[in-house]
mmCIF file of N, CA and C in Angstrom:
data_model
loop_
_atom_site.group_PDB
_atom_site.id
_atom_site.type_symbol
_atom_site.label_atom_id
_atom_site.label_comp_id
_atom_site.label_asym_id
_atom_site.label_seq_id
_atom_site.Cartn_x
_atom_site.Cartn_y
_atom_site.Cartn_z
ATOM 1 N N UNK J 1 107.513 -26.709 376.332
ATOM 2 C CA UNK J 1 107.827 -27.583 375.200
ATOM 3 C C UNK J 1 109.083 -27.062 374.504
ATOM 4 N N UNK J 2 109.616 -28.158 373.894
ATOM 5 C CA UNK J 2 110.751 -27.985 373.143
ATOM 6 C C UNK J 2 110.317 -26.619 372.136
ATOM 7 N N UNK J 3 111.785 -25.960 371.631
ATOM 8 C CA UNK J 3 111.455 -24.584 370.478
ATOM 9 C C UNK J 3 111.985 -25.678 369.697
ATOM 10 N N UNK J 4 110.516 -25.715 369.038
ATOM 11 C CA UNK J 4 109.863 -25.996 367.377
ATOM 12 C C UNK J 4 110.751 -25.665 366.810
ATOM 13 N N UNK J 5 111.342 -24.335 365.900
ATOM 14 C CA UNK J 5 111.693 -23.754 365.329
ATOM 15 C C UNK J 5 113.037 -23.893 365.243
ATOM 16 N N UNK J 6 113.718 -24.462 366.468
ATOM 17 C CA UNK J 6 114.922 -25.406 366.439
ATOM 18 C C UNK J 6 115.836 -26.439 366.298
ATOM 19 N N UNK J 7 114.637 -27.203 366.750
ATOM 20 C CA UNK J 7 114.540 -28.289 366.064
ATOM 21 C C UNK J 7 114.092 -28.798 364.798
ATOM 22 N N UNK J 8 113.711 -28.304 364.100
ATOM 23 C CA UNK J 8 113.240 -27.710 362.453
ATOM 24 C C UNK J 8 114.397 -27.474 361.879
ATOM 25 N N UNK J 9 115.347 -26.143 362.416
ATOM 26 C CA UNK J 9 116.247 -26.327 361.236
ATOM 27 C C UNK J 9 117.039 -27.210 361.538
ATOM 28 N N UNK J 10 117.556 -27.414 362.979
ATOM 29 C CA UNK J 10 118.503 -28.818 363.223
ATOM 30 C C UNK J 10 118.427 -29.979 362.308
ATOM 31 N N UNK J 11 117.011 -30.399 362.208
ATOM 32 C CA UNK J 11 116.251 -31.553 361.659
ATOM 33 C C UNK J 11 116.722 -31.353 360.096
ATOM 34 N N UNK J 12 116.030 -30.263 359.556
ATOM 35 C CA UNK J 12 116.629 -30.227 357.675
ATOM 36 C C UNK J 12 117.695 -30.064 357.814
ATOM 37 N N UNK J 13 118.413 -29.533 358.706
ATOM 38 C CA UNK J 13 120.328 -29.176 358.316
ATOM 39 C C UNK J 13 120.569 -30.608 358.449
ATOM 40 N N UNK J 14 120.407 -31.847 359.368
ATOM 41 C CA UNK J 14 120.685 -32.904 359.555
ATOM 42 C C UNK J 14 120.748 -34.135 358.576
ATOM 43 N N UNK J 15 119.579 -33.649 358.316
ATOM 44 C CA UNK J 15 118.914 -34.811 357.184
ATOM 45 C C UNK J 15 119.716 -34.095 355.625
ATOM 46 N N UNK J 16 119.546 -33.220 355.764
ATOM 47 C CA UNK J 16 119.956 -32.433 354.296
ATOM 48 C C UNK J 16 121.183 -33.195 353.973
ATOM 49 N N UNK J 17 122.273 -33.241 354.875
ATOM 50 C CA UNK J 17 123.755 -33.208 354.790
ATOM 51 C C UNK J 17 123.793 -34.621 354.763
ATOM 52 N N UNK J 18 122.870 -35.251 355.772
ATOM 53 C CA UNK J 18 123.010 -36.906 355.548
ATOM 54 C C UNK J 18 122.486 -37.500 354.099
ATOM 55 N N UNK J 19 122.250 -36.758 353.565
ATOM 56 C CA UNK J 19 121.127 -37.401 351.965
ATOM 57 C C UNK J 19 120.085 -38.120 352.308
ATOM 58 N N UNK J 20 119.477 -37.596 353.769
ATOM 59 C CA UNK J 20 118.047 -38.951 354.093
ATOM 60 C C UNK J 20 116.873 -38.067 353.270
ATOM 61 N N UNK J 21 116.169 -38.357 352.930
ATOM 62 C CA UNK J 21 114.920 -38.417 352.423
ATOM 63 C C UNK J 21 113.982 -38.308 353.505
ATOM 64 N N UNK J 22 112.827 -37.205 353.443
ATOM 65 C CA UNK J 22 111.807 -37.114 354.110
ATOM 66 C C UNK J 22 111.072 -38.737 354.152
ATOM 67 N N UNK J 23 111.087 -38.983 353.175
ATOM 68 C CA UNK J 23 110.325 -40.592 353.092
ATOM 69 C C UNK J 23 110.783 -41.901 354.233
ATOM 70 N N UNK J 24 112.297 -41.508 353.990
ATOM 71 C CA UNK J 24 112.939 -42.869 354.887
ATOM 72 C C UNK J 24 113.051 -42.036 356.273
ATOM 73 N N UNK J 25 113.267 -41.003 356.924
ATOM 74 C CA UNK J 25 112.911 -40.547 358.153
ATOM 75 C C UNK J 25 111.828 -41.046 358.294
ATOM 76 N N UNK J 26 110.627 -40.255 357.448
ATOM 77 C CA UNK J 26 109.228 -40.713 358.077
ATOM 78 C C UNK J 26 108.967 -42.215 358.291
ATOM 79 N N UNK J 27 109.564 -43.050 357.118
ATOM 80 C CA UNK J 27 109.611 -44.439 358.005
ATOM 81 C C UNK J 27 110.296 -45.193 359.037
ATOM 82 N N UNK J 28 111.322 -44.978 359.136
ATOM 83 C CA UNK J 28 112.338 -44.502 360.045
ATOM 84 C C UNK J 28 112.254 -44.428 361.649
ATOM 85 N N UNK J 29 111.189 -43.284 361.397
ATOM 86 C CA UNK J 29 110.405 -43.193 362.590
ATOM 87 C C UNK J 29 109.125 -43.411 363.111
ATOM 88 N N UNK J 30 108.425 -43.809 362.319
ATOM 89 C CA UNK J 30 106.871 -44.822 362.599
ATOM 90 C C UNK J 30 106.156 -43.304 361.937
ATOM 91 N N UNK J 31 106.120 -42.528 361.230
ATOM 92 C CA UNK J 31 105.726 -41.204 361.191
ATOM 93 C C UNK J 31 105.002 -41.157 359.887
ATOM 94 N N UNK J 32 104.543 -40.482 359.742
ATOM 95 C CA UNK J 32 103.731 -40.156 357.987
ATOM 96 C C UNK J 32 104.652 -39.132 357.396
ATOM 97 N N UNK J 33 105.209 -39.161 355.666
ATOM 98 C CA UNK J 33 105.783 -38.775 354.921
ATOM 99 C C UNK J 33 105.355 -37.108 355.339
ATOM 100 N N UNK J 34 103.752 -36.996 355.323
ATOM 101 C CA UNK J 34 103.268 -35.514 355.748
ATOM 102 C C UNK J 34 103.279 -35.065 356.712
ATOM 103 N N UNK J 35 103.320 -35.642 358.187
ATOM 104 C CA UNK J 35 104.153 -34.893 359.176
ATOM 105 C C UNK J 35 105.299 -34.423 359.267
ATOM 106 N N UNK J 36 106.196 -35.417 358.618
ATOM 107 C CA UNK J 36 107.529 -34.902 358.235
ATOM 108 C C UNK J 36 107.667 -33.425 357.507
ATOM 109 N N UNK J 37 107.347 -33.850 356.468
ATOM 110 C CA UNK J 37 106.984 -32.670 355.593
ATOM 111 C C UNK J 37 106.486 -31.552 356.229
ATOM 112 N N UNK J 38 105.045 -31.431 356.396
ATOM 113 C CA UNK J 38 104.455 -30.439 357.259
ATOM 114 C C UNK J 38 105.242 -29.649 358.252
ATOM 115 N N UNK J 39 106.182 -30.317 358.644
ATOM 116 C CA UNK J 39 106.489 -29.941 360.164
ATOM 117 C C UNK J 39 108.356 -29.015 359.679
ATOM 118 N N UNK J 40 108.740 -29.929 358.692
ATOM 119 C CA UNK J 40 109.628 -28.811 357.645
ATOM 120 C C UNK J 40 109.495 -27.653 357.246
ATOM 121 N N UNK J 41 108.333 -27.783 356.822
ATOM 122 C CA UNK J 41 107.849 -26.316 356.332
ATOM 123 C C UNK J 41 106.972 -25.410 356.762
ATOM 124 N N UNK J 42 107.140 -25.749 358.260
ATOM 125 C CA UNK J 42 106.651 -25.531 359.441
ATOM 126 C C UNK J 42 104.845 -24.952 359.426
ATOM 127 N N UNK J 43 104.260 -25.816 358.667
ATOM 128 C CA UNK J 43 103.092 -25.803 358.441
ATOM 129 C C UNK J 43 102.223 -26.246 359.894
ATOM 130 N N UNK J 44 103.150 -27.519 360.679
ATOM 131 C CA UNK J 44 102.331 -27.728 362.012
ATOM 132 C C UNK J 44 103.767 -28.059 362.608
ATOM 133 N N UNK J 45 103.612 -28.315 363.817
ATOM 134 C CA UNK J 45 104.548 -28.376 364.999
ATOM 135 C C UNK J 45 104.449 -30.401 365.353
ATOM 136 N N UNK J 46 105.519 -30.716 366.148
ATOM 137 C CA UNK J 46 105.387 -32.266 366.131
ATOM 138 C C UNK J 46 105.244 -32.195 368.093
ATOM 139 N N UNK J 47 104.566 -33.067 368.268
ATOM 140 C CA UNK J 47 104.156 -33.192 369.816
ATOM 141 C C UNK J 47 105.890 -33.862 370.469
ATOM 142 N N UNK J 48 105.977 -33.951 371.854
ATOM 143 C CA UNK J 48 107.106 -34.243 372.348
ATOM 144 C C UNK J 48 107.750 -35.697 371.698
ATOM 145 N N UNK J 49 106.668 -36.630 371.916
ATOM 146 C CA UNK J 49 107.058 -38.044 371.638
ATOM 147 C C UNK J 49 107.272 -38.018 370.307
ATOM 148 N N UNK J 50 106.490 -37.350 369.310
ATOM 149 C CA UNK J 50 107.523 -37.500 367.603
ATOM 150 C C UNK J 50 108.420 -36.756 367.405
ATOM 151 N N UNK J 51 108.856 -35.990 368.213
ATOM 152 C CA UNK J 51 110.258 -34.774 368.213
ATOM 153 C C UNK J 51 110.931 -36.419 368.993
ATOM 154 N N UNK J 52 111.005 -36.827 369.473
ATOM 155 C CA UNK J 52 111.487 -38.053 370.180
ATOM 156 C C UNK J 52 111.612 -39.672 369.445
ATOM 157 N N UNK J 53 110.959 -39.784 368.752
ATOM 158 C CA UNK J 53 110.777 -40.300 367.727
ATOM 159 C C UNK J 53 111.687 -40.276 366.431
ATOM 160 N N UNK J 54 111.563 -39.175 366.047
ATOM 161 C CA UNK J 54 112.656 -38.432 364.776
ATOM 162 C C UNK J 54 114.145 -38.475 365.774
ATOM 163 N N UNK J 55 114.231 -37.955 366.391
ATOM 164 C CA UNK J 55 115.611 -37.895 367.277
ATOM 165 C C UNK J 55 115.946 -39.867 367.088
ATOM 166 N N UNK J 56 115.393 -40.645 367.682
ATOM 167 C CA UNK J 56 116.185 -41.748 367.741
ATOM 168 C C UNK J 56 116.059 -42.400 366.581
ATOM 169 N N UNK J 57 115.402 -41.998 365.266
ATOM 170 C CA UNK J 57 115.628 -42.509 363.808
ATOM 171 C C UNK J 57 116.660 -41.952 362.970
ATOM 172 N N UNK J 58 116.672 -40.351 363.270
ATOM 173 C CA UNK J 58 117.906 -39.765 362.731
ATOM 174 C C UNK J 58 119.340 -40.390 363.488
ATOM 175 N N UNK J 59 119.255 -40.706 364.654
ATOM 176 C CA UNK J 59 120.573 -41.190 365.223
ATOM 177 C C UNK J 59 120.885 -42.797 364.878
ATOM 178 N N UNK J 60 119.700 -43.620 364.700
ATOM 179 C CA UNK J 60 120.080 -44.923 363.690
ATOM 180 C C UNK J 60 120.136 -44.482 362.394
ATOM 181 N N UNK J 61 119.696 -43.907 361.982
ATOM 182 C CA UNK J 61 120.103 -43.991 360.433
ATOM 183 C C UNK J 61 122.099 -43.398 360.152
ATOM 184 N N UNK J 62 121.749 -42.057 360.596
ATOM 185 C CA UNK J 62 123.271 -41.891 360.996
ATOM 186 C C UNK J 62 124.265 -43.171 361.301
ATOM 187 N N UNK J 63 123.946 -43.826 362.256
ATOM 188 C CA UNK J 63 124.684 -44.720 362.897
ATOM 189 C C UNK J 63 124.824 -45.919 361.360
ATOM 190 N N UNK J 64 123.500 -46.446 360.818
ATOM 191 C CA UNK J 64 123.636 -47.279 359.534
ATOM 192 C C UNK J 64 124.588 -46.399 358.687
ATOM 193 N N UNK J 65 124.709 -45.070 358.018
ATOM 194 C CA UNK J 65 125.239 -44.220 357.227
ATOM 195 C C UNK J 65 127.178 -44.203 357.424
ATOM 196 N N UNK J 66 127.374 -44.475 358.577
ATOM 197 C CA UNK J 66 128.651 -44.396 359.125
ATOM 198 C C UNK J 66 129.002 -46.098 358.981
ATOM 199 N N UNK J 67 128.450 -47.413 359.266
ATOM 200 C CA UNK J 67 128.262 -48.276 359.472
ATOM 201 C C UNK J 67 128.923 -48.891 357.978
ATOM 202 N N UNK J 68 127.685 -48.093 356.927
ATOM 203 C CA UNK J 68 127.711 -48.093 355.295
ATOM 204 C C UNK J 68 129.361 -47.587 354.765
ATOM 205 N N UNK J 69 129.563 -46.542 355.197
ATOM 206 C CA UNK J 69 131.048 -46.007 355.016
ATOM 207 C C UNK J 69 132.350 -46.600 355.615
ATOM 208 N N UNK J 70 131.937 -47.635 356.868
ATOM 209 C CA UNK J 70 133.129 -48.346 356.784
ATOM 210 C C UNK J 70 133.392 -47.903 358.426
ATOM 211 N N UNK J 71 132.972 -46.958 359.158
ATOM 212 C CA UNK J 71 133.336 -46.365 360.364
ATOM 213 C C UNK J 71 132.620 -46.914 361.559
ATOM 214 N N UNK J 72 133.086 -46.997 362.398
ATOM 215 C CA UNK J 72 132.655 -47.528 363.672
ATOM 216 C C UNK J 72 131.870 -46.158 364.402
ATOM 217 N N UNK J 73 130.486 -46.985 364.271
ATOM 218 C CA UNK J 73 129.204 -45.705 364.857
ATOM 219 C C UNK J 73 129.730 -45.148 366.261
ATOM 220 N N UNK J 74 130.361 -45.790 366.964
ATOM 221 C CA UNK J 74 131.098 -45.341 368.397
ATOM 222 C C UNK J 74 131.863 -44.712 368.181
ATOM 223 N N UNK J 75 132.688 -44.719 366.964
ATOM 224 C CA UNK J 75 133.924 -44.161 367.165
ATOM 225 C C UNK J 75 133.356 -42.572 366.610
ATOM 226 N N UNK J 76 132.322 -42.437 366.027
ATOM 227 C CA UNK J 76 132.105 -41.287 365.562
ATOM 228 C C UNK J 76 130.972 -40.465 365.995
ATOM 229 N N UNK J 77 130.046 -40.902 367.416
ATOM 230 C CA UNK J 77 129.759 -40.274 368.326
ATOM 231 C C UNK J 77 130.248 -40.195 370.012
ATOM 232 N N UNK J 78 130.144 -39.001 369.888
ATOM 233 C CA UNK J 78 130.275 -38.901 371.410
ATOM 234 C C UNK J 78 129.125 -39.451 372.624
ATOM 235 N N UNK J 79 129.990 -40.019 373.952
ATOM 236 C CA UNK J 79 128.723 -40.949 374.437
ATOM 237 C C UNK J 79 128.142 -39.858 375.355
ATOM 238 N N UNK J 80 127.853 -38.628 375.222
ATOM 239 C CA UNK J 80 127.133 -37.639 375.932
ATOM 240 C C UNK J 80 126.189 -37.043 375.047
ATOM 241 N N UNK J 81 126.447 -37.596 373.499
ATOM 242 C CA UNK J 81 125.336 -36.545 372.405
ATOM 243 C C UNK J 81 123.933 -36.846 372.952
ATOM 244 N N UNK J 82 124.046 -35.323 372.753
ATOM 245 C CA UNK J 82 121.933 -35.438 373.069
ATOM 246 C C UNK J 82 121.353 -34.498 371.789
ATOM 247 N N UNK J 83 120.555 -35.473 371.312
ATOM 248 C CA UNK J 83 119.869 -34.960 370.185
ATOM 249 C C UNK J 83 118.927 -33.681 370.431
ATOM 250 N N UNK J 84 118.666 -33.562 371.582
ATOM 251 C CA UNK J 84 117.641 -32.788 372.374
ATOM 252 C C UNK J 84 118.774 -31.261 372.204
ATOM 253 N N UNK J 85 119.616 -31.244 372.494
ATOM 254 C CA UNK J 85 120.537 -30.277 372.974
ATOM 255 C C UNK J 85 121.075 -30.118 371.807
ATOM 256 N N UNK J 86 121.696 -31.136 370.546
ATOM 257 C CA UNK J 86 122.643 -31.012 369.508
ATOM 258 C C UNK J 86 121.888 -30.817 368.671
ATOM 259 N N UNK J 87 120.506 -30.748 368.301
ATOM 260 C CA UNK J 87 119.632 -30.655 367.198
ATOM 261 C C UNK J 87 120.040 -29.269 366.470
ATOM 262 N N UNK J 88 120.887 -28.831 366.705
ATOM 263 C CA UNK J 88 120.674 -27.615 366.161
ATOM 264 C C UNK J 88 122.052 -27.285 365.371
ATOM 265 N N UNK J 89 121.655 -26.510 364.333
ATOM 266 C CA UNK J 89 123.287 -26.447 363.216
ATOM 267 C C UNK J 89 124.146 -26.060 363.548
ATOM 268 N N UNK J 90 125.370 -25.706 363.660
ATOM 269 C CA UNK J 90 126.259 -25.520 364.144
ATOM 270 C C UNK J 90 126.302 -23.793 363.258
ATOM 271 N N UNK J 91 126.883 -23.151 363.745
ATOM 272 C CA UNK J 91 126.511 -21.190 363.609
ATOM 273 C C UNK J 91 128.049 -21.132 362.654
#
C-alpha cells in the first residue's frame, strides 16, 4: 500500500496552499468531513480507493481554482502529473 504518511503531508501541504477546506475536499470527494480530518491528523489511514478519491477531487478543485483565476487548467498542468507520485511537498 501506498506510504500513508506521504500522502498526508502532500494532502495538507496541498490543500493548505490551495485555501480548500477539509469540508469541501470531503465533499469533493464523496468522503465524510471526519475521514478527512482523521486521516490529517493521522488518527486512521484512508484505504486505496479514498487515497484515489481525494487525488481526483484535489485535481478538480485545483483545476476549478485556476479556472476561477482566469488560467487555462491545461496550461498549468503537466499531462504526465500523477497525483500518486506528486503528492508530496516539494523539499
Amino acid at each position: 500500500m501506498e506510504d500513508q504518511s506521504a500522502f498526508r503531508a502532500g494532502l495538507k501541504f496541498y490543500r493548505k496552499n490551495l485555501g480548500i477546506s477539509q469540508s469541501k475536499l470531503a465533499s469533493a470527494a464523496g468522503l465524510s468531513l471526519a475521514t478527512i480530518g482523521n486521516f490529517e491528523a493521522d488518527i486512521s489511514n484512508l484505504s486505496a480507493n479514498s487515497m484515489e478519491r481525494v487525488r481526483r477531487a484535489l485535481l478538480e478543485l485545483l483545476k476549478d481554482r485556476a479556472t476561477a483565476l482566469g488560467f487555462s487548467p491545461a496550461a498549468l498542468l503537466p499531462a504526465n502529473l500523477s497525483l500518486n507520485r506528486d503528492m508530496r511537498p516539494a523539499a
